[in-house]
Structures are given as C-alpha cells and as structure tokens.
mmCIF file of C-alpha atoms in Angstrom:
data_model
loop_
_atom_site.group_PDB
_atom_site.id
_atom_site.type_symbol
_atom_site.label_atom_id
_atom_site.label_comp_id
_atom_site.label_asym_id
_atom_site.label_seq_id
_atom_site.Cartn_x
_atom_site.Cartn_y
_atom_site.Cartn_z
ATOM 1 C CA UNK A 30 -0.038 -0.320 0.063
ATOM 2 C CA UNK A 31 1.017 3.411 -0.582
ATOM 3 C CA UNK A 32 1.666 5.805 2.296
ATOM 4 C CA UNK A 33 -1.536 7.256 3.989
ATOM 5 C CA UNK A 34 -2.086 10.873 2.767
ATOM 6 C CA UNK A 35 1.760 10.591 1.566
ATOM 7 C CA UNK A 36 3.018 11.174 4.913
ATOM 8 C CA UNK A 37 3.289 7.529 6.674
ATOM 9 C CA UNK A 38 5.453 4.797 6.343
ATOM 10 C CA UNK A 39 4.361 1.774 3.842
ATOM 11 C CA UNK A 40 2.288 -0.646 5.992
ATOM 12 C CA UNK A 41 2.573 -4.039 4.380
ATOM 13 C CA UNK A 42 4.202 -5.749 1.400
ATOM 14 C CA UNK A 43 2.052 -6.529 -1.565
ATOM 15 C CA UNK A 44 2.506 -9.542 -3.764
ATOM 16 C CA UNK A 45 1.059 -9.007 -7.018
ATOM 17 C CA UNK A 46 2.893 -11.601 -8.882
ATOM 18 C CA UNK A 47 1.354 -14.947 -10.749
ATOM 19 C CA UNK A 48 2.806 -18.156 -9.634
ATOM 20 C CA UNK A 49 6.445 -18.077 -10.628
ATOM 21 C CA UNK A 50 6.196 -14.853 -12.312
ATOM 22 C CA UNK A 51 7.078 -11.697 -9.648
ATOM 23 C CA UNK A 52 9.614 -10.133 -11.547
ATOM 24 C CA UNK A 53 7.714 -10.664 -14.852
ATOM 25 C CA UNK A 54 4.685 -9.056 -13.808
ATOM 26 C CA UNK A 55 6.142 -5.946 -11.834
ATOM 27 C CA UNK A 56 6.823 -4.754 -15.604
ATOM 28 C CA UNK A 57 3.463 -5.451 -16.951
ATOM 29 C CA UNK A 58 1.528 -3.178 -18.608
ATOM 30 C CA UNK A 59 -1.240 -3.199 -16.097
ATOM 31 C CA UNK A 60 1.317 -2.872 -13.490
ATOM 32 C CA UNK A 61 2.737 0.120 -15.199
ATOM 33 C CA UNK A 62 -0.757 1.461 -15.863
ATOM 34 C CA UNK A 63 -1.528 1.066 -11.922
ATOM 35 C CA UNK A 64 1.708 2.717 -10.916
ATOM 36 C CA UNK A 65 0.724 5.847 -13.552
ATOM 37 C CA UNK A 66 -2.472 6.030 -12.021
ATOM 38 C CA UNK A 67 -0.993 6.852 -8.546
ATOM 39 C CA UNK A 68 1.536 9.359 -9.780
ATOM 40 C CA UNK A 69 1.142 13.226 -9.128
ATOM 41 C CA UNK A 70 2.378 15.139 -6.159
ATOM 42 C CA UNK A 71 3.137 11.971 -4.065
ATOM 43 C CA UNK A 72 -0.597 11.285 -3.259
ATOM 44 C CA UNK A 73 -3.041 8.766 -4.300
ATOM 45 C CA UNK A 74 -6.095 9.674 -6.212
ATOM 46 C CA UNK A 75 -7.404 6.499 -4.949
ATOM 47 C CA UNK A 76 -10.072 6.282 -1.845
ATOM 48 C CA UNK A 77 -11.555 3.523 -0.136
ATOM 49 C CA UNK A 78 -15.378 2.915 -1.257
ATOM 50 C CA UNK A 79 -16.205 -0.115 0.611
ATOM 51 C CA UNK A 80 -13.958 -1.893 3.300
ATOM 52 C CA UNK A 81 -14.446 -4.512 5.744
ATOM 53 C CA UNK A 82 -12.026 -5.707 8.614
ATOM 54 C CA UNK A 83 -10.775 -9.210 9.161
ATOM 55 C CA UNK A 84 -10.394 -11.664 11.783
ATOM 56 C CA UNK A 85 -8.781 -15.361 11.986
ATOM 57 C CA UNK A 86 -11.475 -18.184 11.733
ATOM 58 C CA UNK A 87 -12.265 -20.366 14.636
ATOM 59 C CA UNK A 88 -13.306 -24.028 14.823
ATOM 60 C CA UNK A 89 -17.025 -22.744 14.630
ATOM 61 C CA UNK A 90 -16.382 -21.177 11.266
ATOM 62 C CA UNK A 91 -16.317 -24.178 8.801
ATOM 63 C CA UNK A 92 -15.348 -22.651 5.554
ATOM 64 C CA UNK A 93 -12.917 -20.157 6.775
ATOM 65 C CA UNK A 94 -11.110 -23.084 8.761
ATOM 66 C CA UNK A 95 -11.181 -25.717 6.218
ATOM 67 C CA UNK A 96 -10.295 -23.319 3.222
ATOM 68 C CA UNK A 97 -11.171 -23.751 -0.348
ATOM 69 C CA UNK A 98 -9.744 -25.968 -3.457
ATOM 70 C CA UNK A 99 -11.177 -25.161 -6.760
ATOM 71 C CA UNK A 100 -13.886 -22.743 -5.029
ATOM 72 C CA UNK A 101 -15.642 -19.647 -6.082
ATOM 73 C CA UNK A 102 -16.442 -16.808 -3.445
ATOM 74 C CA UNK A 103 -18.736 -13.972 -4.466
ATOM 75 C CA UNK A 104 -19.215 -10.839 -2.855
ATOM 76 C CA UNK A 105 -22.190 -8.561 -2.965
ATOM 77 C CA UNK A 106 -20.928 -5.324 -1.912
ATOM 78 C CA UNK A 107 -22.547 -1.632 -1.445
ATOM 79 C CA UNK A 108 -20.207 1.010 -2.361
ATOM 80 C CA UNK A 109 -20.410 4.923 -0.954
ATOM 81 C CA UNK A 110 -18.290 6.405 -3.623
ATOM 82 C CA UNK A 111 -18.152 5.867 -7.253
ATOM 83 C CA UNK A 112 -15.541 5.976 -10.185
ATOM 84 C CA UNK A 113 -12.809 3.845 -11.563
ATOM 85 C CA UNK A 114 -12.267 1.024 -9.479
ATOM 86 C CA UNK A 115 -9.502 -1.541 -7.878
ATOM 87 C CA UNK A 116 -9.943 -4.324 -5.525
ATOM 88 C CA UNK A 117 -7.795 -4.757 -2.383
ATOM 89 C CA UNK A 118 -7.465 -8.575 -0.609
ATOM 90 C CA UNK A 119 -5.819 -9.107 2.447
ATOM 91 C CA UNK A 120 -4.493 -12.240 4.451
ATOM 92 C CA UNK A 121 -3.798 -10.814 7.590
ATOM 93 C CA UNK A 122 -3.934 -13.951 9.572
ATOM 94 C CA UNK A 123 -2.607 -16.374 7.008
ATOM 95 C CA UNK A 124 0.088 -19.017 7.332
ATOM 96 C CA UNK A 125 0.811 -19.510 3.617
ATOM 97 C CA UNK A 126 0.698 -17.643 0.472
ATOM 98 C CA UNK A 127 -2.651 -18.077 -1.494
ATOM 99 C CA UNK A 128 -3.250 -17.625 -5.532
ATOM 100 C CA UNK A 129 -6.190 -15.881 -6.288
ATOM 101 C CA UNK A 130 -7.864 -15.756 -9.441
ATOM 102 C CA UNK A 131 -9.493 -15.345 -12.082
ATOM 103 C CA UNK A 132 -11.748 -12.425 -10.566
ATOM 104 C CA UNK A 133 -14.448 -10.184 -11.975
ATOM 105 C CA UNK A 134 -15.701 -7.292 -10.744
ATOM 106 C CA UNK A 135 -19.229 -6.113 -12.212
ATOM 107 C CA UNK A 136 -18.615 -8.922 -14.594
ATOM 108 C CA UNK A 137 -15.074 -7.619 -15.883
ATOM 109 C CA UNK A 138 -12.131 -9.253 -15.738
ATOM 110 C CA UNK A 139 -9.794 -8.139 -13.081
ATOM 111 C CA UNK A 140 -5.901 -8.237 -13.323
ATOM 112 C CA UNK A 141 -2.949 -8.002 -11.060
ATOM 113 C CA UNK A 142 0.242 -6.537 -12.782
ATOM 114 C CA UNK A 143 -1.752 -7.534 -15.995
ATOM 115 C CA UNK A 144 -1.965 -10.792 -15.441
ATOM 116 C CA UNK A 145 -5.343 -13.211 -14.226
ATOM 117 C CA UNK A 146 -3.994 -14.816 -11.063
ATOM 118 C CA UNK A 147 -1.657 -13.193 -8.425
ATOM 119 C CA UNK A 148 -0.402 -14.824 -5.035
ATOM 120 C CA UNK A 149 -0.973 -12.995 -1.735
ATOM 121 C CA UNK A 150 1.504 -13.846 0.928
ATOM 122 C CA UNK A 151 0.668 -14.601 4.593
ATOM 123 C CA UNK A 152 -0.138 -11.789 6.448
ATOM 124 C CA UNK A 153 0.201 -9.370 3.280
ATOM 125 C CA UNK A 154 -2.256 -7.460 0.954
ATOM 126 C CA UNK A 155 -2.730 -7.208 -2.497
ATOM 127 C CA UNK A 156 -4.177 -4.641 -4.606
ATOM 128 C CA UNK A 157 -5.320 -5.151 -8.616
ATOM 129 C CA UNK A 158 -4.795 -3.139 -11.442
ATOM 130 C CA UNK A 159 -7.767 -0.709 -12.275
ATOM 131 C CA UNK A 160 -10.505 -2.909 -13.843
ATOM 132 C CA UNK A 161 -10.831 -1.957 -17.495
ATOM 133 C CA UNK A 162 -13.995 -0.758 -18.832
ATOM 134 C CA UNK A 163 -15.508 -0.549 -14.870
ATOM 135 C CA UNK A 164 -16.671 2.655 -13.799
ATOM 136 C CA UNK A 165 -19.310 2.902 -10.687
ATOM 137 C CA UNK A 166 -21.500 5.489 -9.446
ATOM 138 C CA UNK A 167 -21.943 6.493 -5.666
ATOM 139 C CA UNK A 168 -24.155 3.665 -3.756
ATOM 140 C CA UNK A 169 -24.047 1.339 -6.406
ATOM 141 C CA UNK A 170 -24.197 -2.342 -5.858
ATOM 142 C CA UNK A 171 -21.006 -4.461 -7.097
ATOM 143 C CA UNK A 172 -20.487 -8.048 -7.409
ATOM 144 C CA UNK A 173 -16.778 -9.616 -7.191
ATOM 145 C CA UNK A 174 -16.264 -13.043 -8.131
ATOM 146 C CA UNK A 175 -12.972 -14.406 -6.699
ATOM 147 C CA UNK A 176 -11.814 -17.997 -7.973
ATOM 148 C CA UNK A 177 -9.628 -19.582 -5.472
ATOM 149 C CA UNK A 178 -7.814 -22.713 -7.070
ATOM 150 C CA UNK A 179 -6.491 -23.758 -3.608
ATOM 151 C CA UNK A 180 -6.012 -25.753 -1.350
ATOM 152 C CA UNK A 181 -6.054 -22.317 0.430
ATOM 153 C CA UNK A 182 -5.870 -23.538 4.145
ATOM 154 C CA UNK A 183 -7.497 -21.243 6.455
ATOM 155 C CA UNK A 184 -8.791 -17.980 5.199
ATOM 156 C CA UNK A 185 -8.885 -14.564 6.842
ATOM 157 C CA UNK A 186 -12.500 -13.371 6.897
ATOM 158 C CA UNK A 187 -15.035 -11.116 8.251
ATOM 159 C CA UNK A 188 -17.381 -13.263 9.745
ATOM 160 C CA UNK A 189 -20.941 -11.404 9.496
ATOM 161 C CA UNK A 190 -21.224 -8.505 6.863
ATOM 162 C CA UNK A 191 -24.935 -8.493 7.172
ATOM 163 C CA UNK A 192 -25.353 -8.984 3.551
ATOM 164 C CA UNK A 193 -25.769 -12.227 1.354
ATOM 165 C CA UNK A 194 -22.686 -13.262 -0.473
ATOM 166 C CA UNK A 195 -22.285 -16.909 -1.861
ATOM 167 C CA UNK A 196 -19.425 -19.443 -1.799
ATOM 168 C CA UNK A 197 -19.959 -22.139 -4.521
ATOM 169 C CA UNK A 198 -23.225 -20.776 -4.730
ATOM 170 C CA UNK A 199 -23.852 -21.545 -1.228
ATOM 171 C CA UNK A 200 -25.309 -18.271 0.712
ATOM 172 C CA UNK A 201 -23.152 -16.859 3.489
ATOM 173 C CA UNK A 202 -22.963 -13.618 5.019
ATOM 174 C CA UNK A 203 -19.097 -13.824 5.546
ATOM 175 C CA UNK A 204 -16.510 -12.441 3.386
ATOM 176 C CA UNK A 205 -13.187 -14.231 2.438
ATOM 177 C CA UNK A 206 -10.004 -12.488 1.549
ATOM 178 C CA UNK A 207 -11.620 -9.394 -0.116
ATOM 179 C CA UNK A 208 -10.909 -6.339 2.269
ATOM 180 C CA UNK A 209 -11.687 -3.505 -0.112
ATOM 181 C CA UNK A 210 -12.843 -1.859 -3.077
ATOM 182 C CA UNK A 211 -11.295 1.524 -3.897
ATOM 183 C CA UNK A 212 -12.230 4.136 -6.436
ATOM 184 C CA UNK A 213 -11.299 7.616 -7.969
ATOM 185 C CA UNK A 214 -14.581 9.437 -7.803
ATOM 186 C CA UNK A 215 -14.869 10.494 -3.861
ATOM 187 C CA UNK A 216 -15.180 14.376 -3.795
ATOM 188 C CA UNK A 217 -15.989 14.332 -0.041
ATOM 189 C CA UNK A 218 -14.504 13.382 2.755
ATOM 190 C CA UNK A 219 -13.384 9.836 3.403
ATOM 191 C CA UNK A 220 -14.194 8.422 6.641
ATOM 192 C CA UNK A 221 -13.062 5.136 8.397
ATOM 193 C CA UNK A 222 -15.377 3.720 11.226
ATOM 194 C CA UNK A 223 -13.286 2.004 13.704
ATOM 195 C CA UNK A 224 -16.152 0.202 15.519
ATOM 196 C CA UNK A 225 -18.044 -3.093 17.057
ATOM 197 C CA UNK A 226 -21.109 -4.952 16.494
ATOM 198 C CA UNK A 227 -23.241 -1.485 16.203
ATOM 199 C CA UNK A 228 -21.283 -0.313 13.397
ATOM 200 C CA UNK A 229 -21.173 -3.782 11.911
ATOM 201 C CA UNK A 230 -24.915 -3.747 11.892
ATOM 202 C CA UNK A 231 -26.305 -5.900 14.450
ATOM 203 C CA UNK A 232 -29.821 -4.679 14.885
ATOM 204 C CA UNK A 233 -30.494 -4.399 11.479
ATOM 205 C CA UNK A 234 -31.669 -6.425 8.594
ATOM 206 C CA UNK A 235 -29.451 -8.519 6.224
ATOM 207 C CA UNK A 236 -28.987 -6.942 2.757
ATOM 208 C CA UNK A 237 -31.074 -3.790 4.043
ATOM 209 C CA UNK A 238 -27.810 -1.395 4.211
ATOM 210 C CA UNK A 239 -29.450 0.310 7.421
ATOM 211 C CA UNK A 240 -26.113 0.238 9.545
ATOM 212 C CA UNK A 241 -25.158 3.572 10.548
ATOM 213 C CA UNK A 242 -22.212 3.918 8.591
ATOM 214 C CA UNK A 243 -24.526 2.981 5.490
ATOM 215 C CA UNK A 244 -26.787 5.842 6.460
ATOM 216 C CA UNK A 245 -23.924 8.397 7.124
ATOM 217 C CA UNK A 246 -22.754 7.872 3.608
ATOM 218 C CA UNK A 247 -25.998 8.706 2.676
ATOM 219 C CA UNK A 248 -25.918 11.681 4.175
ATOM 220 C CA UNK A 249 -22.820 12.743 2.813
ATOM 221 C CA UNK A 250 -23.077 12.789 -1.180
ATOM 222 C CA UNK A 251 -19.732 12.094 -3.059
ATOM 223 C CA UNK A 252 -17.842 10.979 0.364
ATOM 224 C CA UNK A 253 -16.546 7.530 1.339
ATOM 225 C CA UNK A 254 -17.147 5.444 4.227
ATOM 226 C CA UNK A 255 -15.414 2.451 5.470
ATOM 227 C CA UNK A 256 -17.299 0.521 7.929
ATOM 228 C CA UNK A 257 -14.493 -1.297 9.874
ATOM 229 C CA UNK A 258 -16.961 -2.799 12.769
ATOM 230 C CA UNK A 259 -16.046 -6.104 14.164
ATOM 231 C CA UNK A 260 -18.474 -7.804 16.588
ATOM 232 C CA UNK A 261 -17.431 -7.864 20.245
ATOM 233 C CA UNK A 262 -14.427 -5.872 19.321
ATOM 234 C CA UNK A 263 -12.727 -3.825 22.158
ATOM 235 C CA UNK A 264 -10.257 -0.804 22.587
ATOM 236 C CA UNK A 265 -8.067 -2.710 24.944
ATOM 237 C CA UNK A 266 -8.108 -6.372 24.739
ATOM 238 C CA UNK A 267 -7.674 -8.961 21.886
ATOM 239 C CA UNK A 268 -10.238 -12.168 21.632
ATOM 240 C CA UNK A 269 -9.888 -15.362 19.644
ATOM 241 C CA UNK A 270 -13.331 -15.034 18.240
ATOM 242 C CA UNK A 271 -13.939 -11.050 18.243
ATOM 243 C CA UNK A 272 -10.289 -10.242 16.739
ATOM 244 C CA UNK A 273 -7.586 -8.040 17.811
ATOM 245 C CA UNK A 274 -8.153 -4.817 19.879
ATOM 246 C CA UNK A 275 -8.818 -1.568 18.160
ATOM 247 C CA UNK A 276 -5.453 -0.515 19.237
ATOM 248 C CA UNK A 277 -3.952 -3.568 17.572
ATOM 249 C CA UNK A 278 -5.581 -3.508 14.379
ATOM 250 C CA UNK A 279 -5.488 0.160 13.950
ATOM 251 C CA UNK A 280 -2.563 0.178 11.634
ATOM 252 C CA UNK A 281 -3.609 -2.297 9.294
ATOM 253 C CA UNK A 282 -7.440 -1.932 9.452
ATOM 254 C CA UNK A 283 -7.472 2.254 9.563
ATOM 255 C CA UNK A 284 -3.916 3.740 8.453
ATOM 256 C CA UNK A 285 -3.691 1.648 5.308
ATOM 257 C CA UNK A 286 -6.574 2.938 3.917
ATOM 258 C CA UNK A 287 -5.962 5.207 0.902
ATOM 259 C CA UNK A 288 -7.105 8.888 0.772
ATOM 260 C CA UNK A 289 -8.490 8.620 4.172
ATOM 261 C CA UNK A 290 -9.105 11.928 6.076
ATOM 262 C CA UNK A 291 -10.927 11.162 9.083
ATOM 263 C CA UNK A 292 -11.570 8.316 11.673
ATOM 264 C CA UNK A 293 -14.368 7.902 13.861
ATOM 265 C CA UNK A 294 -13.892 5.516 16.957
ATOM 266 C CA UNK A 295 -16.939 3.908 18.357
ATOM 267 C CA UNK A 296 -15.297 1.278 20.776
ATOM 268 C CA UNK A 297 -15.815 0.766 24.487
ATOM 269 C CA UNK A 298 -19.259 -0.755 25.409
ATOM 270 C CA UNK A 299 -17.670 -4.200 24.970
ATOM 271 C CA UNK A 300 -14.557 -3.408 27.138
ATOM 272 C CA UNK A 301 -17.259 -2.809 30.034
ATOM 273 C CA UNK A 302 -19.950 -5.601 29.557
ATOM 274 C CA UNK A 303 -17.589 -8.698 28.181
ATOM 275 C CA UNK A 304 -15.733 -10.713 30.556
ATOM 276 C CA UNK A 305 -13.093 -9.680 32.070
ATOM 277 C CA UNK A 306 -15.029 -6.110 32.226
ATOM 278 C CA UNK A 307 -12.916 -3.060 32.298
ATOM 279 C CA UNK A 308 -13.939 -1.242 35.491
ATOM 280 C CA UNK A 309 -11.206 1.487 35.265
ATOM 281 C CA UNK A 310 -12.512 4.556 33.188
ATOM 282 C CA UNK A 311 -8.710 5.715 33.034
ATOM 283 C CA UNK A 312 -7.344 2.577 31.130
ATOM 284 C CA UNK A 313 -10.229 3.028 28.245
ATOM 285 C CA UNK A 314 -9.503 6.803 27.919
ATOM 286 C CA UNK A 315 -5.830 5.836 27.842
ATOM 287 C CA UNK A 316 -6.481 3.419 24.794
ATOM 288 C CA UNK A 317 -8.822 6.153 23.051
ATOM 289 C CA UNK A 318 -5.691 8.776 23.459
ATOM 290 C CA UNK A 319 -3.096 6.161 22.132
ATOM 291 C CA UNK A 320 -5.429 6.114 18.775
ATOM 292 C CA UNK A 321 -5.866 9.628 18.665
ATOM 293 C CA UNK A 322 -1.926 10.129 18.809
ATOM 294 C CA UNK A 323 -1.406 7.479 15.862
ATOM 295 C CA UNK A 324 -4.088 8.645 13.750
ATOM 296 C CA UNK A 325 -2.764 12.549 14.514
ATOM 297 C CA UNK A 326 0.645 11.232 13.245
ATOM 298 C CA UNK A 327 -0.738 10.092 9.865
ATOM 299 C CA UNK A 328 -2.397 13.328 9.544
ATOM 300 C CA UNK A 329 -5.917 12.489 10.131
ATOM 301 C CA UNK A 330 -8.793 13.949 12.285
ATOM 302 C CA UNK A 331 -10.206 11.878 14.960
ATOM 303 C CA UNK A 332 -14.003 11.989 15.947
ATOM 304 C CA UNK A 333 -14.905 10.119 18.987
ATOM 305 C CA UNK A 334 -18.116 8.400 19.709
ATOM 306 C CA UNK A 335 -19.685 8.602 23.367
ATOM 307 C CA UNK A 336 -20.413 4.843 24.490
ATOM 308 C CA UNK A 337 -24.291 3.730 23.924
ATOM 309 C CA UNK A 338 -26.382 2.932 27.010
ATOM 310 C CA UNK A 339 -26.754 -0.838 27.285
ATOM 311 C CA UNK A 340 -29.286 -0.868 30.254
ATOM 312 C CA UNK A 341 -31.614 -4.049 29.911
ATOM 313 C CA UNK A 342 -28.478 -5.895 28.360
ATOM 314 C CA UNK A 343 -27.752 -9.299 30.353
ATOM 315 C CA UNK A 344 -24.515 -8.324 31.555
ATOM 316 C CA UNK A 345 -25.298 -4.615 32.496
ATOM 317 C CA UNK A 346 -24.438 -3.595 36.143
ATOM 318 C CA UNK A 347 -24.507 -0.477 37.889
ATOM 319 C CA UNK A 348 -21.214 -0.477 38.489
ATOM 320 C CA UNK A 349 -20.541 -0.740 34.711
ATOM 321 C CA UNK A 350 -23.079 2.029 34.017
ATOM 322 C CA UNK A 351 -20.818 4.214 36.444
ATOM 323 C CA UNK A 352 -17.921 3.568 34.324
ATOM 324 C CA UNK A 353 -19.623 4.349 31.211
ATOM 325 C CA UNK A 354 -20.703 7.641 32.433
ATOM 326 C CA UNK A 355 -17.250 8.624 33.617
ATOM 327 C CA UNK A 356 -15.781 7.928 30.516
ATOM 328 C CA UNK A 357 -18.500 9.600 28.361
ATOM 329 C CA UNK A 358 -18.054 12.578 30.786
ATOM 330 C CA UNK A 359 -14.392 12.631 29.638
ATOM 331 C CA UNK A 360 -14.960 12.369 26.050
ATOM 332 C CA UNK A 361 -17.578 15.122 26.192
ATOM 333 C CA UNK A 362 -15.045 17.623 27.437
ATOM 334 C CA UNK A 363 -13.275 17.674 24.025
ATOM 335 C CA UNK A 364 -9.941 16.841 25.455
ATOM 336 C CA UNK A 365 -9.667 13.297 24.129
ATOM 337 C CA UNK A 366 -10.540 13.473 20.638
ATOM 338 C CA UNK A 367 -10.878 16.300 17.928
ATOM 339 C CA UNK A 368 -14.482 16.238 17.888
ATOM 340 C CA UNK A 369 -17.456 14.419 19.629
ATOM 341 C CA UNK A 370 -20.148 12.622 18.114
ATOM 342 C CA UNK A 371 -22.616 12.099 21.259
ATOM 343 C CA UNK A 372 -24.246 8.802 20.475
ATOM 344 C CA UNK A 373 -24.949 8.336 23.958
ATOM 345 C CA UNK A 374 -27.261 11.414 23.949
ATOM 346 C CA UNK A 375 -28.734 10.247 20.532
ATOM 347 C CA UNK A 376 -30.014 6.733 21.730
ATOM 348 C CA UNK A 377 -30.817 7.362 25.350
ATOM 349 C CA UNK A 378 -34.141 7.260 27.205
ATOM 350 C CA UNK A 379 -34.531 10.696 29.279
ATOM 351 C CA UNK A 380 -36.395 8.888 31.910
ATOM 352 C CA UNK A 381 -33.846 6.058 32.405
ATOM 353 C CA UNK A 382 -30.678 7.120 31.067
ATOM 354 C CA UNK A 383 -28.988 4.052 31.179
ATOM 355 C CA UNK A 384 -31.337 2.510 28.735
ATOM 356 C CA UNK A 385 -31.915 3.330 25.060
ATOM 357 C CA UNK A 386 -35.451 4.712 24.049
ATOM 358 C CA UNK A 387 -37.649 1.665 23.464
ATOM 359 C CA UNK A 388 -38.031 3.305 19.803
ATOM 360 C CA UNK A 389 -34.338 2.582 19.245
ATOM 361 C CA UNK A 390 -34.033 -0.619 20.994
ATOM 362 C CA UNK A 391 -33.639 -3.968 18.758
ATOM 363 C CA UNK A 392 -34.912 -5.766 21.799
ATOM 364 C CA UNK A 393 -31.883 -6.870 23.826
ATOM 365 C CA UNK A 394 -30.828 -3.654 25.088
ATOM 366 C CA UNK A 395 -27.401 -3.063 23.648
ATOM 367 C CA UNK A 396 -27.978 -2.746 19.719
ATOM 368 C CA UNK A 397 -30.104 -0.410 18.044
ATOM 369 C CA UNK A 398 -32.819 -1.191 15.379
ATOM 370 C CA UNK A 399 -32.683 0.617 11.989
ATOM 371 C CA UNK A 400 -34.259 3.809 13.737
ATOM 372 C CA UNK A 401 -31.365 3.554 15.828
ATOM 373 C CA UNK A 402 -28.972 3.499 13.609
ATOM 374 C CA UNK A 403 -30.281 6.418 11.631
ATOM 375 C CA UNK A 404 -30.268 8.670 14.883
ATOM 376 C CA UNK A 405 -26.364 7.613 15.157
ATOM 377 C CA UNK A 406 -26.019 8.490 11.652
ATOM 378 C CA UNK A 407 -27.699 11.946 12.384
ATOM 379 C CA UNK A 408 -25.619 12.353 15.350
ATOM 380 C CA UNK A 409 -22.430 12.761 13.421
ATOM 381 C CA UNK A 410 -21.815 16.192 12.467
ATOM 382 C CA UNK A 411 -20.441 16.906 8.946
ATOM 383 C CA UNK A 412 -18.393 19.577 10.087
ATOM 384 C CA UNK A 413 -16.474 17.476 12.125
ATOM 385 C CA UNK A 414 -15.596 15.519 8.873
ATOM 386 C CA UNK A 415 -14.266 17.972 6.722
#
C-alpha cells in the first residue's frame, strides 16, 4: 500500500505476481498503468469506497477454517463513492500464500500486474490493477467473483457483514480475503469507522444497508465511508473470536486505507460488558488517546463517539454504568478527540438514561434497530468530518 496521505510509512508488502512470475508481473503493462494512476504530487487519487476488517477463523467457522479448493467466492458489496475501480485483498491471519484468480468485478475481468492470477503472501495485502471498462456510481452495488484454486488453508475473513454472499453457490454472510473496493471518484470526506457490532450492523436486517455507517454515507454525497466494525471488538483486549483490539488492528485496518481524512472511533462498550470487564475508566481513556496520537501522526482527524447505553443487556450492572458515565463525561470535554459524536445522547431514554429509547432498541438492550442506527448517523456532524 502507498503511504497514508503521503505522510506515513508503507504498511504491508504487496505481492502482485502470478505463480512463479513475480519479476515479470512487476513490469507488465497493467502494473505500469496502476503505477501511473497513482503518480502526481506523491498522493494517491484512490480512496476507499467499501471496506471490511478481518479476523482469524475459529473452529466453528467451517468454511474459513477449512479453506477452499477450486472454490468460488462471490461478494455483493454496496459502495459509497463511485468512479474507476480496483480491488484490495488481505490475508492478515494467513500462514501460507494463497493463489487468487481469475477474478471479475461487475462482470469484467480483474488483473494483477496485467495477469489474471496473483499470489497473496501470508499476512500481506494484494491490490489489483484498475478494472478496465468499469466505472461505478456512488451507492452502487458491485459483485466481485473470486476464484480460489487452492488448497488455500484457513482463510482470513469477516464473519458477518449482514449482507448476502455465496461460496460455490451457497449463501453466506461472510467475506473471505476481499478487504476493500477502492475508487477514484470521491469528492467529499473519506471516513473510516473503527467500531464494534453496532457499526457492523447488528440490529439491522441483512441486505438492507441500514447500518449507521451506510446511513452516514447517504447523508454525505460524494463521500466515502469504510465500515471497519467487528462484532465484540474492544479498545483494549484481543479475543480469539472477536479479533485483535482496536489498538492492535489500527495500523492495518485504518492507516492502510488510501485517501483517508477522518477516523471515527466507536469502541468501548465491549470493554465494559464482556468478561473480563474493564472497570477503570482511565484505562479506556488511555486507549482512546493512543488511537488519537497514532491517527494524528498520520495526518488524520479523529472523531470519538460516546459509549451508547446498554441497560437491559444481560451483563449490565450499576457499577459498569458508572464507568460508562465517567468515560463519556471525559469524552464530552473535548480533550480526548478532535470532535465528539454524542451517540449516548442520541439513543438514551431521558427517563432512564442507562437505557436506549424503546423506539431505538432492537430488543436486546445493547444493539439499536434501524431507527436507532439512523439516529446515530444523524448525530455525526458533517463539519467534524471535513
């Protein structure tokens, strides 16, 4: 990947060679075209339009754990910004290289350094050439079909995107290896949402595109919003199922995105409610401040969201509520983040501030329904994203 905004160091190596032909692919016409598309003033014209964050499979994730041999994964993604398209793959948790391709996007062939197939190294990312003849509009749906000759071994993936995809024709809500769709047409702010299950879309129906990052993108024509929510994710602690903490994945998931201007951090409720519960607000705030420092070092603006109410959730306690209130009070002072999105105020019931308004509750006390997601999107001030 190129440096973020031309300021930071390159993050991960990119392997863009077909099997046994790395040196040849590096000088192929497609590689030259991709290099030319990124020239000028040291700043990429590419921006993220759709993205997802990866975790490692566990024993209960049958397809991701076993991997594929002569398999085809089809992803159906909703873009935010439009324009010329290229794809990005990642294998953050891989242990062996994986051969990718042939690939199509919007029915058109995708190449890597001018070739139909490429190897992605374990732990690395892989970016395609611009897809010839494909130009999308903002909010367009895009189908990406990826052939994996295999055997791949275990696959890095996002477990539940709350959207329908297929593996060899069988429906899944998981996305395997594909981590981003990048475009050239964004003319508004480019925002990454570092979040948990609420950003991921729990509480909204599949295939409805009613997650609050989706609804935020619709409020910002010409902008791009990358939803990096992972269910169960925390600021402070890693988890085998819910992935590395927000601090641990920040460089890979956020700072590697091209054209990024702002990161919106919406993490913290899982640090409180998941065992072992974090009962020291200073620890959560220290984690926030480290994220802010790293983002500012990359030239990014950082918006922080207050922790939403979760009274009624099975693990809520008065003691955890007190921690939530202390963290939110510190965030609202404006001395932690560059700006604040007050998600707590947007959702809470004034009569019972530890709980969501019933009209916004999906039914479990923790996750908002589509109306609640709309309230969260509305709580983000456009002026804070510019």
